[in-house]
Coordinates of C-alpha atoms and ligand atoms in Angstrom, one line a residue:
M129 CA -21.1 -4.8 -34.0
T130 CA -19.8 -2.5 -31.3
V131 CA -16.4 -3.6 -30.0
R132 CA -16.6 -4.2 -26.2
T133 CA -13.6 -5.0 -24.1
R134 CA -13.2 -5.5 -20.4
F135 CA -10.7 -5.4 -17.7
A136 CA -11.7 -7.9 -15.1
P137 CA -9.3 -7.8 -12.0
S138 CA -9.7 -9.8 -9.0
P139 CA -9.4 -7.5 -6.0
T140 CA -7.0 -9.7 -4.1
G141 CA -4.1 -7.1 -4.3
F142 CA -3.2 -3.9 -5.8
L143 CA -3.1 -3.0 -9.5
H144 CA 0.3 -4.1 -10.6
I145 CA 2.3 -3.5 -13.8
G146 CA 0.9 -6.6 -15.5
G147 CA -2.7 -5.9 -14.7
A148 CA -2.2 -2.3 -15.8
R149 CA -0.8 -3.3 -19.1
T150 CA -3.8 -5.7 -19.7
A151 CA -6.1 -2.8 -18.8
L152 CA -4.3 -0.4 -21.1
F153 CA -4.4 -2.8 -24.0
S154 CA -8.1 -3.6 -23.5
W155 CA -8.8 0.1 -23.2
A156 CA -6.8 1.0 -26.3
Y157 CA -8.5 -1.7 -28.3
A158 CA -11.9 -0.3 -27.5
K159 CA -10.9 3.2 -28.2
K160 CA -9.3 2.3 -31.5
H161 CA -12.5 0.8 -32.7
G162 CA -14.8 3.4 -31.3
G163 CA -16.1 0.8 -28.8
E164 CA -16.6 0.5 -25.1
F165 CA -14.3 -0.5 -22.3
I166 CA -15.8 -2.1 -19.3
L167 CA -14.4 -2.5 -15.8
R168 CA -15.6 -5.6 -13.9
I169 CA -14.4 -6.4 -10.4
E170 CA -14.3 -10.2 -10.0
D171 CA -14.7 -10.4 -6.2
T172 CA -16.3 -13.7 -5.8
D173 CA -13.3 -15.1 -3.9
V174 CA -14.6 -13.5 -0.8
A175 CA -11.7 -14.8 1.5
R176 CA -9.1 -13.1 -0.7
S177 CA -10.9 -10.0 -2.0
S178 CA -10.9 -6.8 0.0
P179 CA -12.5 -3.3 -0.3
E180 CA -9.0 -1.9 0.0
A181 CA -7.8 -3.9 -3.0
V182 CA -11.0 -2.7 -4.9
Q183 CA -10.0 0.9 -4.1
A184 CA -6.4 0.4 -5.1
I185 CA -7.6 -0.9 -8.5
L186 CA -9.8 2.1 -8.9
D187 CA -7.2 4.5 -7.8
G188 CA -4.6 2.9 -10.2
M189 CA -7.0 3.1 -13.1
Q190 CA -7.7 6.7 -12.4
W191 CA -4.1 7.7 -11.9
L192 CA -3.3 6.1 -15.3
G193 CA -6.3 7.8 -16.9
L194 CA -7.9 4.5 -18.0
D195 CA -11.5 5.7 -18.1
Y196 CA -14.2 3.1 -18.5
D197 CA -17.4 3.4 -20.3
Q198 CA -19.3 1.0 -18.1
G199 CA -18.8 -0.3 -14.6
P200 CA -17.4 -1.0 -12.3
F201 CA -19.5 -4.1 -12.1
Y202 CA -19.1 -6.3 -9.1
Q203 CA -19.7 -10.0 -9.5
M204 CA -20.9 -10.3 -5.9
L205 CA -23.8 -8.1 -6.8
R206 CA -24.7 -10.3 -9.7
M207 CA -25.3 -13.6 -7.8
D208 CA -29.0 -13.6 -8.7
R209 CA -28.1 -13.4 -12.4
Y210 CA -25.7 -16.4 -12.2
K211 CA -28.3 -18.5 -10.5
V212 CA -30.9 -17.7 -13.2
V213 CA -28.4 -18.8 -15.8
I214 CA -27.5 -22.0 -13.9
Q215 CA -31.3 -22.8 -13.8
S216 CA -31.6 -22.3 -17.6
M217 CA -28.6 -24.6 -18.1
L218 CA -30.1 -27.2 -15.9
A219 CA -33.4 -26.9 -17.8
A220 CA -31.5 -27.2 -21.2
G221 CA -29.6 -30.2 -20.1
S222 CA -26.1 -28.5 -20.4
A223 CA -25.6 -28.7 -16.6
Y224 CA -26.5 -31.3 -14.0
Y225 CA -26.5 -32.1 -10.3
C226 CA -23.7 -34.2 -9.1
Y227 CA -24.0 -35.9 -5.7
S228 CA -20.6 -37.4 -5.5
S229 CA -19.3 -36.6 -2.0
K230 CA -15.8 -35.2 -1.3
E231 CA -14.7 -38.5 0.2
E232 CA -15.9 -40.3 -2.9
L233 CA -14.1 -37.9 -5.2
E234 CA -11.0 -38.1 -3.1
A235 CA -11.0 -41.9 -3.3
L236 CA -11.5 -41.7 -7.0
R237 CA -8.6 -39.4 -7.3
E238 CA -6.3 -41.6 -5.4
Q239 CA -7.2 -44.6 -7.4
Q240 CA -6.6 -42.8 -10.7
M241 CA -3.3 -41.5 -9.4
A242 CA -2.2 -45.0 -8.4
Q243 CA -3.0 -46.2 -11.9
K244 CA -1.0 -43.2 -13.2
L245 CA -4.1 -41.7 -14.8
K246 CA -5.0 -38.0 -15.0
P247 CA -7.4 -37.4 -12.1
R248 CA -10.8 -36.6 -13.4
Y249 CA -14.5 -36.8 -12.6
D250 CA -15.9 -40.2 -13.5
G251 CA -19.2 -38.9 -14.9
K252 CA -21.2 -40.9 -12.3
W253 CA -24.0 -38.2 -12.3
R254 CA -23.7 -37.1 -15.8
P255 CA -26.9 -37.7 -17.5
E256 CA -26.8 -39.5 -21.0
K257 CA -29.4 -40.9 -23.2
G258 CA -30.4 -44.3 -22.0
K259 CA -28.3 -44.1 -18.9
L260 CA -29.9 -44.8 -15.5
L261 CA -28.7 -42.5 -12.9
P262 CA -28.4 -43.6 -9.2
L263 CA -30.9 -42.3 -6.8
P264 CA -29.8 -39.0 -5.2
P265 CA -28.6 -39.5 -1.7
V266 CA -30.7 -37.5 0.8
D267 CA -27.8 -36.3 3.0
V268 CA -25.6 -34.8 0.2
S269 CA -26.1 -31.3 -1.2
P270 CA -25.2 -31.5 -4.8
V271 CA -22.9 -29.4 -6.7
I272 CA -23.7 -28.5 -10.3
R273 CA -21.5 -29.5 -13.1
F274 CA -21.3 -28.3 -16.7
K275 CA -21.9 -31.0 -19.2
N276 CA -18.7 -30.6 -21.2
P277 CA -18.8 -32.1 -24.7
Q278 CA -16.8 -35.4 -24.7
D279 CA -15.9 -35.6 -28.3
G280 CA -14.0 -33.2 -30.8
V281 CA -11.8 -30.3 -30.0
V282 CA -12.4 -26.8 -28.8
A283 CA -10.4 -24.4 -30.8
W284 CA -9.9 -20.7 -31.2
D285 CA -7.7 -18.4 -33.1
D286 CA -6.0 -16.5 -30.4
L287 CA -5.3 -12.9 -31.6
V288 CA -1.8 -13.1 -30.0
K289 CA -0.9 -16.8 -29.8
G290 CA -2.5 -18.1 -33.0
R291 CA -4.6 -21.1 -33.2
I292 CA -5.0 -23.2 -30.1
E293 CA -6.9 -26.6 -30.0
I294 CA -7.7 -28.6 -26.9
A295 CA -9.4 -32.1 -27.1
N296 CA -12.6 -32.1 -25.2
S297 CA -11.5 -35.4 -23.8
E298 CA -9.0 -33.4 -21.8
L299 CA -11.7 -31.4 -20.1
D300 CA -13.6 -32.4 -17.0
D301 CA -17.2 -31.6 -16.3
L302 CA -16.5 -28.3 -14.6
I303 CA -18.3 -27.5 -11.2
I304 CA -20.2 -24.3 -11.9
A305 CA -22.1 -24.1 -8.6
R306 CA -20.8 -25.3 -5.2
A307 CA -22.9 -27.3 -2.8
D308 CA -24.0 -24.0 -1.2
G309 CA -25.2 -22.7 -4.5
T310 CA -22.5 -20.2 -5.1
P311 CA -21.3 -20.1 -8.7
T312 CA -17.7 -20.7 -9.5
Y313 CA -15.0 -18.5 -11.2
N314 CA -15.1 -19.7 -14.8
F315 CA -18.8 -19.7 -14.9
C316 CA -19.1 -16.1 -13.6
V317 CA -16.6 -15.0 -16.2
V318 CA -18.7 -16.7 -19.0
V319 CA -22.1 -15.2 -17.9
D320 CA -20.5 -11.7 -17.5
D321 CA -18.7 -11.8 -20.9
S322 CA -21.9 -12.8 -22.6
D323 CA -24.2 -10.5 -20.7
M324 CA -21.8 -7.6 -21.2
G325 CA -21.5 -8.3 -24.9
I326 CA -17.7 -8.7 -24.8
T327 CA -16.3 -9.0 -28.3
Q328 CA -12.6 -9.3 -27.5
V329 CA -11.2 -10.8 -24.3
I330 CA -7.8 -9.4 -23.8
R331 CA -6.1 -10.9 -20.7
G332 CA -3.0 -12.5 -19.3
D333 CA -2.0 -15.8 -20.7
D334 CA -2.3 -17.3 -17.3
H335 CA -5.9 -17.7 -18.4
V336 CA -5.3 -19.8 -21.6
N337 CA -6.3 -22.9 -19.7
N338 CA -9.6 -21.5 -18.8
T339 CA -10.4 -20.5 -22.3
P340 CA -11.6 -23.9 -23.7
R341 CA -13.9 -24.4 -20.7
Q342 CA -15.2 -20.9 -21.1
I343 CA -15.8 -21.4 -24.8
N344 CA -17.6 -24.6 -24.3
M345 CA -20.0 -23.0 -21.8
L346 CA -20.5 -20.0 -24.0
C347 CA -21.4 -22.4 -26.8
A348 CA -23.9 -24.2 -24.5
L349 CA -25.4 -20.8 -23.5
S350 CA -25.7 -19.9 -27.2
E351 CA -27.8 -22.9 -27.7
I352 CA -30.2 -21.5 -25.1
D353 CA -30.0 -17.9 -26.4
S354 CA -28.8 -17.7 -30.0
S355 CA -27.8 -14.0 -29.7
I356 CA -24.9 -15.1 -27.4
Q357 CA -21.6 -15.3 -29.3
V358 CA -18.2 -16.5 -28.4
P359 CA -15.9 -13.5 -28.2
Q360 CA -12.3 -13.4 -29.7
Y361 CA -9.5 -14.0 -27.3
A362 CA -6.1 -12.4 -27.0
H363 CA -3.8 -13.7 -24.4
L364 CA -0.9 -11.5 -23.5
S365 CA 2.4 -13.0 -22.6
M366 CA 3.6 -12.4 -19.1
I367 CA 6.1 -9.7 -18.1
L368 CA 9.4 -10.8 -16.7
G369 CA 11.7 -8.9 -14.4
S370 CA 14.9 -7.5 -15.8
D371 CA 16.8 -10.6 -14.8
G372 CA 14.5 -12.7 -17.0
Q373 CA 12.8 -14.2 -13.9
K374 CA 9.2 -13.8 -12.8
L375 CA 8.4 -10.2 -12.0
S376 CA 9.4 -9.6 -8.4
K377 CA 8.8 -6.6 -6.1
R378 CA 12.1 -5.2 -7.0
H379 CA 11.0 -4.6 -10.5
G380 CA 7.4 -4.2 -11.5
A381 CA 5.5 -6.3 -9.2
V382 CA 4.5 -3.4 -7.2
S383 CA 1.3 -1.3 -7.2
V384 CA 1.1 1.2 -10.0
M385 CA 0.5 3.7 -7.2
Q386 CA 4.0 2.9 -6.0
Y387 CA 5.2 4.4 -9.2
H388 CA 3.2 7.6 -8.4
E389 CA 4.8 7.6 -4.9
D390 CA 8.3 7.1 -6.4
G391 CA 7.9 10.0 -8.7
Y392 CA 6.8 8.7 -12.1
L393 CA 4.4 10.5 -14.3
P394 CA 1.3 8.6 -15.5
E395 CA 2.2 9.5 -19.0
A396 CA 5.6 7.8 -18.6
V397 CA 4.1 4.7 -17.1
I398 CA 1.5 4.4 -19.8
N399 CA 4.0 5.0 -22.6
Y400 CA 6.3 2.4 -21.0
L401 CA 3.5 -0.2 -20.6
A402 CA 2.4 0.4 -24.2
R403 CA 5.8 -0.7 -25.5
L404 CA 5.9 -3.7 -23.2
G405 CA 5.3 -6.4 -25.8
W406 CA 3.8 -4.2 -28.4
S407 CA 5.4 -2.1 -31.0
H408 CA 4.7 0.5 -33.8
G409 CA 7.8 0.6 -36.0
D410 CA 10.5 2.4 -34.1
E411 CA 8.3 4.7 -32.2
E412 CA 9.3 4.9 -28.6
V413 CA 7.7 8.1 -27.2
F414 CA 4.0 8.6 -27.7
S415 CA 0.9 9.7 -25.9
K416 CA -2.0 7.6 -24.6
Q417 CA -4.2 9.1 -27.3
Q418 CA -1.6 8.3 -30.1
F419 CA -1.4 4.8 -28.7
S420 CA -5.1 4.4 -28.8
Q421 CA -5.0 5.3 -32.5
W422 CA -2.1 2.9 -33.4
F423 CA -2.9 0.0 -31.1
D424 CA -3.6 -3.3 -32.8
L425 CA -3.3 -6.9 -31.7
D426 CA -1.1 -7.9 -34.7
H427 CA 2.0 -6.2 -33.3
I428 CA 1.9 -7.8 -29.9
T429 CA 4.9 -10.1 -29.4
P430 CA 3.9 -13.6 -28.4
S431 CA 7.1 -13.9 -26.3
A432 CA 7.4 -12.6 -22.8
A433 CA 8.3 -8.9 -22.3
Q434 CA 11.0 -7.9 -20.0
F435 CA 10.8 -5.1 -17.5
N436 CA 13.5 -2.5 -17.9
T437 CA 13.7 0.3 -15.3
E438 CA 16.3 2.3 -17.2
K439 CA 13.8 2.6 -20.2
L440 CA 11.1 3.7 -17.8
N441 CA 13.3 6.2 -16.2
W442 CA 14.3 7.6 -19.6
L443 CA 10.7 8.0 -20.6
N444 CA 9.9 9.6 -17.2
A445 CA 12.7 12.1 -17.7
H446 CA 11.3 13.0 -21.0
Y447 CA 7.9 13.5 -19.7
I448 CA 9.1 15.6 -16.8
K449 CA 10.9 17.9 -19.2
Q450 CA 7.7 18.2 -21.2
A451 CA 5.3 18.5 -18.3
D452 CA 3.0 21.4 -17.9
P453 CA 4.6 23.8 -15.3
T454 CA 1.4 24.0 -13.2
T455 CA 1.2 20.3 -13.0
L456 CA 4.8 20.1 -12.0
L457 CA 4.4 22.9 -9.4
A458 CA 1.4 21.2 -7.8
D459 CA 3.3 18.0 -7.7
Q460 CA 6.4 19.5 -6.2
L461 CA 4.4 21.3 -3.5
Q462 CA 3.1 18.0 -2.2
R463 CA 6.5 16.2 -2.5
L464 CA 8.3 19.2 -0.8
A465 CA 5.7 19.1 2.0
L466 CA 6.6 15.4 2.6
R467 CA 10.2 16.7 3.0
G468 CA 9.1 19.3 5.5
V469 CA 9.1 22.2 3.2
L470 CA 5.8 23.9 3.7
A471 CA 4.4 26.8 1.7
P472 CA 7.6 27.5 -0.3
D473 CA 7.7 30.7 -2.3
A474 CA 5.9 29.9 -5.6
A475 CA 8.2 32.0 -7.9
K476 CA 11.3 30.5 -6.4
L477 CA 9.9 27.0 -6.7
S478 CA 8.8 27.5 -10.3
A479 CA 12.3 28.8 -11.1
G480 CA 13.9 25.9 -9.3
I481 CA 11.7 23.4 -11.1
A482 CA 12.6 24.9 -14.6
L483 CA 16.3 24.6 -13.6
Y484 CA 16.2 21.1 -12.3
K485 CA 13.6 19.3 -14.4
E486 CA 16.1 18.9 -17.2
R487 CA 18.3 16.7 -15.2
V488 CA 16.1 14.3 -13.2
N489 CA 14.6 11.0 -13.8
T490 CA 11.9 11.2 -11.2
L491 CA 9.8 13.7 -9.5
N492 CA 11.2 12.6 -6.2
E493 CA 14.7 13.4 -7.5
L494 CA 13.3 16.8 -8.5
A495 CA 11.9 17.5 -5.0
D496 CA 15.1 16.3 -3.4
G497 CA 17.0 18.7 -5.6
L498 CA 14.9 21.6 -4.6
V499 CA 14.9 21.4 -0.9
Y500 CA 17.9 23.6 -0.5
F501 CA 16.2 26.5 -2.1
F502 CA 13.9 26.7 1.0
E503 CA 16.0 25.3 3.8
K504 CA 19.6 25.7 4.7
P505 CA 21.4 22.6 3.6
S506 CA 23.4 20.5 5.9
L507 CA 26.8 20.3 4.3
D508 CA 28.0 16.9 2.9
A509 CA 31.1 16.3 5.1
A510 CA 33.1 14.6 2.3
A511 CA 32.4 17.5 0.0
V512 CA 33.4 19.9 2.6
V513 CA 36.8 18.3 3.2
K514 CA 37.4 18.0 -0.6
H515 CA 36.3 21.5 -1.7
L516 CA 36.2 23.9 1.2
T517 CA 39.9 23.8 1.6
P518 CA 41.9 26.5 3.6
D519 CA 43.5 28.0 0.4
I520 CA 40.1 28.8 -1.1
M521 CA 38.6 30.5 1.9
P522 CA 40.1 33.9 1.3
V523 CA 39.0 33.8 -2.3
L524 CA 35.4 32.9 -1.2
A525 CA 35.5 35.8 1.3
E526 CA 36.6 38.2 -1.3
L527 CA 34.0 36.9 -3.8
G528 CA 31.4 37.4 -1.1
G529 CA 32.3 41.1 -1.1
E530 CA 32.1 41.3 -4.9
L531 CA 28.8 39.5 -5.0
N532 CA 27.4 41.9 -2.4
A533 CA 28.1 44.7 -4.7
S534 CA 26.8 43.1 -7.8
D535 CA 23.4 43.2 -9.3
W536 CA 21.6 39.8 -9.2
Q537 CA 21.2 38.1 -12.6
A538 CA 22.7 34.7 -13.4
E539 CA 24.8 36.4 -16.1
T540 CA 26.3 39.1 -13.9
I541 CA 26.8 36.6 -11.1
H542 CA 28.6 34.4 -13.6
Q543 CA 30.8 37.4 -14.6
V544 CA 31.7 38.1 -11.0
I545 CA 32.7 34.5 -10.4
N546 CA 34.7 34.4 -13.5
D547 CA 36.5 37.7 -12.6
A548 CA 37.5 36.1 -9.3
V549 CA 38.7 33.0 -11.0
T550 CA 40.9 35.0 -13.4
K551 CA 42.1 37.3 -10.7
N552 CA 43.3 34.4 -8.6
G553 CA 44.7 32.4 -11.5
L554 CA 42.3 29.5 -10.9
K555 CA 40.3 27.2 -13.0
F556 CA 36.6 27.7 -12.9
P557 CA 35.7 24.5 -11.0
K558 CA 38.2 25.3 -8.3
L559 CA 35.9 28.1 -7.2
A560 CA 32.6 26.8 -8.5
M561 CA 32.8 23.6 -6.5
P562 CA 33.4 25.3 -3.1
L563 CA 30.6 27.7 -3.9
R564 CA 28.3 24.8 -4.7
V565 CA 29.1 23.0 -1.4
A566 CA 28.7 26.3 0.6
I567 CA 25.3 27.1 -1.0
T568 CA 23.7 23.7 -1.8
G569 CA 25.5 21.4 0.7
I570 CA 26.7 19.1 -2.1
A571 CA 29.1 19.3 -5.0
Q572 CA 26.6 18.5 -7.8
S573 CA 24.1 21.1 -8.8
P574 CA 22.9 22.9 -12.0
S575 CA 24.9 25.9 -13.1
I576 CA 25.8 27.6 -9.8
D577 CA 25.1 31.1 -11.0
Q578 CA 21.6 30.2 -11.9
V579 CA 21.1 28.5 -8.5
M580 CA 22.4 31.7 -6.9
A581 CA 20.2 33.9 -8.9
I582 CA 17.1 32.0 -7.8
L583 CA 18.2 31.7 -4.2
G584 CA 18.6 35.5 -3.8
K585 CA 21.6 37.7 -2.9
E586 CA 20.8 37.8 0.9
E587 CA 20.5 34.0 1.3
V588 CA 23.6 33.3 -0.8
L589 CA 25.6 35.8 1.2
T590 CA 24.3 34.3 4.4
R591 CA 25.3 30.7 3.4
L592 CA 28.7 31.9 2.2
K593 CA 29.4 33.7 5.6
A594 CA 28.3 30.5 7.4
V595 CA 31.2 28.6 5.8
L596 CA 33.7 31.4 6.3
K597 CA 33.3 31.5 10.1
Ligands
LIG667 N1 -10.0 -12.0 -12.7 C1 -9.0 -12.5 -13.4 C2 -7.7 -12.0 -12.9 O1 -7.6 -11.1 -12.2 C3 -9.1 -12.1 -15.0 C4 -10.2 -12.8 -15.6 C5 -10.3 -12.6 -17.0 O2 -9.7 -11.6 -17.6 O3 -11.0 -13.3 -17.7 O4 -6.7 -12.6 -13.2

């Protein structure tokens, strides 16, 4: 049997970290088993769904490289299909019309609450052998309810959480079509999962409560069509913020595209998400392809995973170091443009990237670090006071002369600075720091001789002169 998994987001917001991890695990499971991964957009909540959210999900999937074999399927385009299935369930007796009015149900509810009972449908319109149903009122459009089994338990071996059993007596006769004929959420999921031949449903554990209802409906459908099978279920525990609380905007509950904007590489985000609740021995750094070969549901931790920005940064730093120079160049051109640096010299930019990429956590830090190669920096006032002290000015002036006469490689520049340091009886930083401030505007930079080599003699001398005035 071909493995088929799906990611079924509701387009009521962007693709966030939790959703992306669910998508990644479903994707990897399908890849590992040579199966198919399906994208399904669950857009039946018309009031809360939006085309922008659909686009955000598609963009997020694309950025992460989570390619799907089928879809995207849109539930709103499948309404006719749901109606056909509802009719077949009515015909088979696994669904029935219910004419109880809202007021009636509300009164029932209040009565049950007053008696400290769990509010539930009283089964007034549920057909049973030998039961005489009331006459349908003419002025009520009926809803359609699923005839949930009343006895026994519904059970499944959750691939993450282990065996779960729910007594059928706990489950109401679910409304599967509203009075206006539109099908409801759990029912659409069931029809889709069976039509799409889903073999493993991998999703967040906020859906555990839906599963017994869905299984019962699938069983009812399998009585109509014996080829329909109940899939396996794997419910992933939620992701908590680094403070152990529900994920908030500060850590993780943002769009995955925000990570792109903030300078994270998709490889880093994927690698990070893969380890969020799943492990393969001590392996921390691995590619998406490697993950899809290793992934299994046995090594998912049933407990909640905790978001950890430092770890994500660490991975991102790793992937930035490893990144293909052309990719980094293209990325930095865009990020520099956002910082007002248009059409920077490509050779200088590549050299700057090579120098800086070893020391940054994000692509934004990289771009921030590169701006001064193309624009005169504004000098950090505190650094000026601290390092551009009157005693060092004559040394800098003299150094300017020496540099002017020197050829322009990092090693020779280093030699010239070193000679000035020795000649003036200084320690290296005493001269290197003021040089940094004069040339880059701040006191932190990679090795200053290398920075100067990239920047070019003329520009270095101009910047030196500017502080000597
Ligand atoms: N549409 C649901 C959600 O976004 C997922 C449904 C499912 O995976 O079964 O939470």
